[in-house]
């Protein structure tokens, strides 16, 4: 008695050949990479979510942190981040058009759309670098207490708007030395000193009765808690240092975990976009040289397109979880 085993047809399911689901080896490997990388980003975003939930009452408010726009002075919450997101999404559209042109074997259109994709990716990476530099430099400055809490300052005479420590700090004849290679026999490396010393900030605060402290604590209205004058003077006595900008140790915006996650998550995604731009440039040059015309297909454009759509999709989640929620 003979038994016949049916494995299906190649048109619907994988029939056991060397092209599962009709995909080439290269595209399958790209999908494997995308799935594994998606799990990595999911772990990062989940860790961010848990940390934010744990410190929800003191977590920095994104609308008060990301307010800068290049070449413009003022407060523009999330405007530039929205612009970056729009540019990246549009680059995904041009990549779709490049892949479609490749399927139709239209070399000139592939060149145009690949070029636009590269420009969009370069703008996004450059914008992210600018955002990092702005975040690291800071605008206002703050004080840090012994317990690691951040004290920011507002002007009660100006509707409790943020005020920079440079606007009220009092210049004092202090000796503020910093070790340099050309000073002394023994050289010791030292981080840059803040623009103002703690004593200069405290002296300026006492001379300006309208200056109040704003703590990290978020009140019932969703805003940072502002102390009255007596509470302000008592709170600043707990300060131990001046903080300007943000790094992996200090953060003038609030919780240092916020800065850690910002650098790690956006930096990891930025590395993916930068890598994608480099790969796109390589594929673009091959398109210009006619490599894929001679092969008779543009599958390499399709494979790099899968990667580019992935980094775009990841940014949508990063933008939503980190900036909007």
GROMACS .gro file of C-alpha atoms in nm:
model
  325
    1UNK     CA    1   0.000   0.000   0.000
    2UNK     CA    2   0.149   0.335  -0.104
    3UNK     CA    3   0.109   0.656   0.095
    4UNK     CA    4   0.120   0.993  -0.075
    5UNK     CA    5   0.232   1.296   0.126
    6UNK     CA    6   0.124   1.638   0.006
    7UNK     CA    7   0.343   1.929   0.118
    8UNK     CA    8   0.140   2.206  -0.038
    9UNK     CA    9   0.209   2.433  -0.331
   10UNK     CA   10   0.475   2.699  -0.371
   11UNK     CA   11   0.206   2.957  -0.441
   12UNK     CA   12   0.055   2.947  -0.092
   13UNK     CA   13   0.293   2.791   0.164
   14UNK     CA   14   0.650   2.674   0.174
   15UNK     CA   15   0.677   2.343  -0.006
   16UNK     CA   16   1.021   2.253   0.126
   17UNK     CA   17   1.232   2.422  -0.140
   18UNK     CA   18   1.521   2.663  -0.092
   19UNK     CA   19   1.297   2.972  -0.094
   20UNK     CA   20   1.066   2.954   0.212
   21UNK     CA   21   0.754   3.167   0.171
   22UNK     CA   22   0.886   3.271  -0.170
   23UNK     CA   23   1.161   3.484  -0.013
   24UNK     CA   24   1.526   3.464  -0.106
   25UNK     CA   25   1.794   3.374   0.146
   26UNK     CA   26   1.902   3.739   0.173
   27UNK     CA   27   1.552   3.866   0.252
   28UNK     CA   28   1.495   3.590   0.508
   29UNK     CA   29   1.817   3.682   0.687
   30UNK     CA   30   1.713   4.046   0.689
   31UNK     CA   31   1.381   3.949   0.846
   32UNK     CA   32   1.564   3.743   1.110
   33UNK     CA   33   1.779   4.044   1.193
   34UNK     CA   34   1.477   4.275   1.210
   35UNK     CA   35   1.291   4.043   1.447
   36UNK     CA   36   1.591   4.007   1.679
   37UNK     CA   37   1.657   4.382   1.676
   38UNK     CA   38   1.290   4.452   1.742
   39UNK     CA   39   1.315   4.241   2.057
   40UNK     CA   40   1.619   4.444   2.165
   41UNK     CA   41   1.440   4.777   2.122
   42UNK     CA   42   1.134   4.633   2.295
   43UNK     CA   43   1.350   4.550   2.597
   44UNK     CA   44   1.490   4.905   2.606
   45UNK     CA   45   1.147   5.067   2.583
   46UNK     CA   46   1.005   4.830   2.845
   47UNK     CA   47   1.290   4.922   3.082
   48UNK     CA   48   1.220   5.290   3.016
   49UNK     CA   49   0.851   5.236   3.087
   50UNK     CA   50   0.915   5.058   3.417
   51UNK     CA   51   1.161   5.326   3.531
   52UNK     CA   52   0.928   5.607   3.440
   53UNK     CA   53   0.636   5.441   3.616
   54UNK     CA   54   0.847   5.394   3.929
   55UNK     CA   55   0.956   5.760   3.937
   56UNK     CA   56   0.647   5.908   3.773
   57UNK     CA   57   0.611   6.186   4.033
   58UNK     CA   58   0.958   6.327   3.965
   59UNK     CA   59   1.010   6.240   3.597
   60UNK     CA   60   1.103   6.536   3.372
   61UNK     CA   61   0.825   6.671   3.150
   62UNK     CA   62   0.928   6.634   2.785
   63UNK     CA   63   0.748   6.954   2.679
   64UNK     CA   64   0.974   7.148   2.915
   65UNK     CA   65   1.295   6.978   2.801
   66UNK     CA   66   1.276   6.958   2.421
   67UNK     CA   67   1.182   7.316   2.339
   68UNK     CA   68   1.460   7.421   2.101
   69UNK     CA   69   1.459   7.491   1.730
   70UNK     CA   70   1.783   7.568   1.542
   71UNK     CA   71   1.837   7.938   1.462
   72UNK     CA   72   1.528   8.039   1.662
   73UNK     CA   73   1.514   8.169   2.017
   74UNK     CA   74   1.210   8.092   2.224
   75UNK     CA   75   1.005   7.810   2.364
   76UNK     CA   76   0.878   7.567   2.098
   77UNK     CA   77   0.782   7.242   2.276
   78UNK     CA   78   0.836   6.931   2.061
   79UNK     CA   79   0.831   7.129   1.734
   80UNK     CA   80   1.174   7.023   1.615
   81UNK     CA   81   1.129   6.662   1.728
   82UNK     CA   82   0.806   6.652   1.526
   83UNK     CA   83   0.998   6.790   1.226
   84UNK     CA   84   1.262   6.518   1.262
   85UNK     CA   85   0.991   6.254   1.277
   86UNK     CA   86   0.823   6.391   0.966
   87UNK     CA   87   1.151   6.387   0.773
   88UNK     CA   88   1.221   6.026   0.870
   89UNK     CA   89   0.870   5.911   0.776
   90UNK     CA   90   0.896   6.087   0.439
   91UNK     CA   91   1.228   5.911   0.378
   92UNK     CA   92   1.043   5.585   0.427
   93UNK     CA   93   0.797   5.695   0.157
   94UNK     CA   94   1.079   5.768  -0.088
   95UNK     CA   95   1.229   5.427  -0.008
   96UNK     CA   96   0.898   5.261  -0.099
   97UNK     CA   97   0.903   5.449  -0.430
   98UNK     CA   98   1.263   5.336  -0.490
   99UNK     CA   99   1.172   4.972  -0.431
  100UNK     CA  100   0.870   5.003  -0.660
  101UNK     CA  101   1.086   5.160  -0.932
  102UNK     CA  102   1.332   4.874  -0.889
  103UNK     CA  103   1.058   4.619  -0.948
  104UNK     CA  104   0.979   4.800  -1.273
  105UNK     CA  105   1.352   4.813  -1.364
  106UNK     CA  106   1.352   5.193  -1.385
  107UNK     CA  107   1.708   5.281  -1.293
  108UNK     CA  108   1.676   5.660  -1.309
  109UNK     CA  109   1.379   5.668  -1.072
  110UNK     CA  110   1.559   5.435  -0.829
  111UNK     CA  111   1.851   5.679  -0.830
  112UNK     CA  112   1.626   5.979  -0.758
  113UNK     CA  113   1.429   5.816  -0.476
  114UNK     CA  114   1.738   5.657  -0.318
  115UNK     CA  115   1.908   5.997  -0.320
  116UNK     CA  116   1.607   6.158  -0.148
  117UNK     CA  117   1.606   5.878   0.111
  118UNK     CA  118   1.974   5.938   0.186
  119UNK     CA  119   1.916   6.314   0.222
  120UNK     CA  120   1.627   6.251   0.462
  121UNK     CA  121   1.834   6.012   0.672
  122UNK     CA  122   2.126   6.255   0.683
  123UNK     CA  123   1.898   6.539   0.798
  124UNK     CA  124   1.758   6.317   1.074
  125UNK     CA  125   2.103   6.209   1.198
  126UNK     CA  126   2.229   6.567   1.189
  127UNK     CA  127   1.919   6.685   1.377
  128UNK     CA  128   1.969   6.418   1.641
  129UNK     CA  129   2.332   6.523   1.686
  130UNK     CA  130   2.219   6.883   1.730
  131UNK     CA  131   1.955   6.776   1.981
  132UNK     CA  132   2.217   6.583   2.177
  133UNK     CA  133   2.449   6.885   2.185
  134UNK     CA  134   2.165   7.110   2.304
  135UNK     CA  135   2.058   6.860   2.569
  136UNK     CA  136   2.415   6.821   2.697
  137UNK     CA  137   2.480   7.195   2.708
  138UNK     CA  138   2.157   7.293   2.882
  139UNK     CA  139   2.001   7.637   2.908
  140UNK     CA  140   1.909   7.723   3.262
  141UNK     CA  141   2.128   7.536   3.507
  142UNK     CA  142   2.015   7.405   3.845
  143UNK     CA  143   2.134   7.304   4.191
  144UNK     CA  144   2.173   6.949   4.313
  145UNK     CA  145   2.109   6.852   4.676
  146UNK     CA  146   2.288   6.595   4.887
  147UNK     CA  147   2.017   6.343   4.802
  148UNK     CA  148   2.062   6.397   4.428
  149UNK     CA  149   1.748   6.607   4.383
  150UNK     CA  150   1.745   6.887   4.128
  151UNK     CA  151   1.636   7.240   4.220
  152UNK     CA  152   1.540   7.463   3.928
  153UNK     CA  153   1.454   7.833   3.945
  154UNK     CA  154   1.157   8.043   3.832
  155UNK     CA  155   1.083   8.415   3.834
  156UNK     CA  156   0.771   8.494   4.036
  157UNK     CA  157   0.756   8.840   3.875
  158UNK     CA  158   0.733   8.682   3.529
  159UNK     CA  159   0.449   8.435   3.572
  160UNK     CA  160   0.679   8.173   3.733
  161UNK     CA  161   0.873   8.116   3.412
  162UNK     CA  162   1.207   7.935   3.420
  163UNK     CA  163   1.508   8.156   3.474
  164UNK     CA  164   1.872   8.073   3.413
  165UNK     CA  165   2.114   8.090   3.703
  166UNK     CA  166   2.326   8.326   3.493
  167UNK     CA  167   2.042   8.581   3.506
  168UNK     CA  168   2.057   8.625   3.882
  169UNK     CA  169   2.386   8.475   4.009
  170UNK     CA  170   2.612   8.731   4.176
  171UNK     CA  171   2.971   8.756   4.061
  172UNK     CA  172   3.206   8.717   4.355
  173UNK     CA  173   3.586   8.741   4.384
  174UNK     CA  174   3.646   8.371   4.437
  175UNK     CA  175   3.943   8.155   4.347
  176UNK     CA  176   3.810   7.888   4.113
  177UNK     CA  177   4.103   7.681   3.993
  178UNK     CA  178   4.096   7.407   3.738
  179UNK     CA  179   4.383   7.168   3.679
  180UNK     CA  180   4.549   7.199   3.340
  181UNK     CA  181   4.843   7.026   3.178
  182UNK     CA  182   5.053   7.342   3.179
  183UNK     CA  183   4.997   7.428   3.546
  184UNK     CA  184   5.216   7.262   3.809
  185UNK     CA  185   5.441   6.959   3.814
  186UNK     CA  186   5.166   6.712   3.886
  187UNK     CA  187   4.879   6.701   3.641
  188UNK     CA  188   4.534   6.586   3.742
  189UNK     CA  189   4.246   6.557   3.500
  190UNK     CA  190   3.935   6.747   3.603
  191UNK     CA  191   3.594   6.804   3.449
  192UNK     CA  192   3.494   7.152   3.340
  193UNK     CA  193   3.381   7.382   3.616
  194UNK     CA  194   3.028   7.528   3.598
  195UNK     CA  195   2.989   7.889   3.489
  196UNK     CA  196   2.900   7.993   3.842
  197UNK     CA  197   2.995   7.860   4.182
  198UNK     CA  198   2.741   7.751   4.441
  199UNK     CA  199   2.815   8.056   4.657
  200UNK     CA  200   2.756   8.291   4.363
  201UNK     CA  201   2.418   8.132   4.291
  202UNK     CA  202   2.311   8.143   4.657
  203UNK     CA  203   2.420   8.506   4.693
  204UNK     CA  204   2.226   8.605   4.383
  205UNK     CA  205   1.921   8.415   4.505
  206UNK     CA  206   1.920   8.601   4.837
  207UNK     CA  207   1.949   8.937   4.661
  208UNK     CA  208   1.652   8.866   4.431
  209UNK     CA  209   1.331   8.808   4.631
  210UNK     CA  210   1.133   8.714   4.318
  211UNK     CA  211   1.343   8.404   4.250
  212UNK     CA  212   1.179   8.082   4.370
  213UNK     CA  213   1.278   7.715   4.360
  214UNK     CA  214   1.094   7.465   4.145
  215UNK     CA  215   1.139   7.104   4.258
  216UNK     CA  216   1.120   6.779   4.061
  217UNK     CA  217   0.789   6.688   4.227
  218UNK     CA  218   0.488   6.698   3.993
  219UNK     CA  219   0.170   6.835   4.154
  220UNK     CA  220  -0.192   6.739   4.090
  221UNK     CA  221  -0.213   6.982   3.798
  222UNK     CA  222   0.072   6.805   3.619
  223UNK     CA  223   0.327   7.082   3.679
  224UNK     CA  224   0.646   7.095   3.881
  225UNK     CA  225   0.597   7.215   4.240
  226UNK     CA  226   0.706   7.573   4.311
  227UNK     CA  227   0.811   7.659   4.665
  228UNK     CA  228   0.740   7.987   4.839
  229UNK     CA  229   1.020   8.223   4.939
  230UNK     CA  230   1.084   8.081   5.287
  231UNK     CA  231   1.075   7.724   5.157
  232UNK     CA  232   1.310   7.827   4.877
  233UNK     CA  233   1.573   7.968   5.113
  234UNK     CA  234   1.551   7.659   5.332
  235UNK     CA  235   1.575   7.419   5.038
  236UNK     CA  236   1.881   7.575   4.874
  237UNK     CA  237   2.078   7.523   5.194
  238UNK     CA  238   2.074   7.151   5.106
  239UNK     CA  239   2.243   7.216   4.771
  240UNK     CA  240   2.596   7.084   4.720
  241UNK     CA  241   2.676   7.174   4.358
  242UNK     CA  242   2.575   7.363   4.046
  243UNK     CA  243   2.459   7.150   3.752
  244UNK     CA  244   2.461   7.271   3.392
  245UNK     CA  245   2.321   7.054   3.114
  246UNK     CA  246   2.306   6.676   3.129
  247UNK     CA  247   2.535   6.375   3.111
  248UNK     CA  248   2.534   6.020   3.247
  249UNK     CA  249   2.603   6.146   3.602
  250UNK     CA  250   2.431   6.486   3.635
  251UNK     CA  251   2.109   6.614   3.483
  252UNK     CA  252   1.974   6.966   3.525
  253UNK     CA  253   1.634   6.857   3.388
  254UNK     CA  254   1.561   6.620   3.676
  255UNK     CA  255   1.607   6.246   3.724
  256UNK     CA  256   1.944   6.125   3.597
  257UNK     CA  257   1.773   5.810   3.469
  258UNK     CA  258   1.592   6.030   3.218
  259UNK     CA  259   1.925   6.141   3.070
  260UNK     CA  260   2.064   5.786   3.077
  261UNK     CA  261   1.768   5.652   2.880
  262UNK     CA  262   1.775   5.949   2.643
  263UNK     CA  263   2.138   5.896   2.550
  264UNK     CA  264   2.109   5.518   2.530
  265UNK     CA  265   1.780   5.475   2.342
  266UNK     CA  266   1.807   5.769   2.101
  267UNK     CA  267   2.179   5.700   2.057
  268UNK     CA  268   2.118   5.333   1.975
  269UNK     CA  269   1.848   5.429   1.727
  270UNK     CA  270   2.067   5.703   1.582
  271UNK     CA  271   2.342   5.446   1.525
  272UNK     CA  272   2.091   5.235   1.329
  273UNK     CA  273   1.989   5.534   1.116
  274UNK     CA  274   2.353   5.630   1.054
  275UNK     CA  275   2.430   5.271   0.954
  276UNK     CA  276   2.126   5.276   0.725
  277UNK     CA  277   2.247   5.595   0.558
  278UNK     CA  278   2.590   5.440   0.497
  279UNK     CA  279   2.433   5.124   0.352
  280UNK     CA  280   2.198   5.332   0.138
  281UNK     CA  281   2.494   5.525  -0.002
  282UNK     CA  282   2.666   5.198  -0.098
  283UNK     CA  283   2.350   5.065  -0.266
  284UNK     CA  284   2.295   5.402  -0.432
  285UNK     CA  285   2.642   5.392  -0.588
  286UNK     CA  286   2.576   5.040  -0.716
  287UNK     CA  287   2.251   5.159  -0.870
  288UNK     CA  288   2.432   5.446  -1.042
  289UNK     CA  289   2.698   5.206  -1.173
  290UNK     CA  290   2.427   4.980  -1.316
  291UNK     CA  291   2.517   4.676  -1.103
  292UNK     CA  292   2.157   4.573  -1.049
  293UNK     CA  293   2.061   4.641  -1.409
  294UNK     CA  294   2.316   4.380  -1.513
  295UNK     CA  295   2.187   4.138  -1.252
  296UNK     CA  296   1.836   4.182  -1.384
  297UNK     CA  297   1.679   4.268  -1.046
  298UNK     CA  298   1.693   4.525  -0.764
  299UNK     CA  299   1.656   4.290  -0.470
  300UNK     CA  300   1.936   4.464  -0.278
  301UNK     CA  301   1.730   4.784  -0.284
  302UNK     CA  302   1.435   4.589  -0.144
  303UNK     CA  303   1.647   4.436   0.134
  304UNK     CA  304   1.792   4.768   0.246
  305UNK     CA  305   1.439   4.907   0.220
  306UNK     CA  306   1.320   4.653   0.478
  307UNK     CA  307   1.591   4.772   0.717
  308UNK     CA  308   1.507   5.137   0.655
  309UNK     CA  309   1.136   5.083   0.720
  310UNK     CA  310   1.230   4.905   1.042
  311UNK     CA  311   1.434   5.195   1.182
  312UNK     CA  312   1.153   5.432   1.084
  313UNK     CA  313   0.898   5.219   1.266
  314UNK     CA  314   1.119   5.195   1.574
  315UNK     CA  315   1.146   5.574   1.585
  316UNK     CA  316   0.765   5.600   1.585
  317UNK     CA  317   0.763   5.395   1.906
  318UNK     CA  318   1.056   5.588   2.056
  319UNK     CA  319   0.887   5.918   1.970
  320UNK     CA  320   0.559   5.801   2.122
  321UNK     CA  321   0.695   5.651   2.442
  322UNK     CA  322   0.981   5.893   2.512
  323UNK     CA  323   0.849   6.227   2.387
  324UNK     CA  324   0.469   6.213   2.381
  325UNK     CA  325   0.348   5.988   2.662
   0.00000   0.00000   0.00000
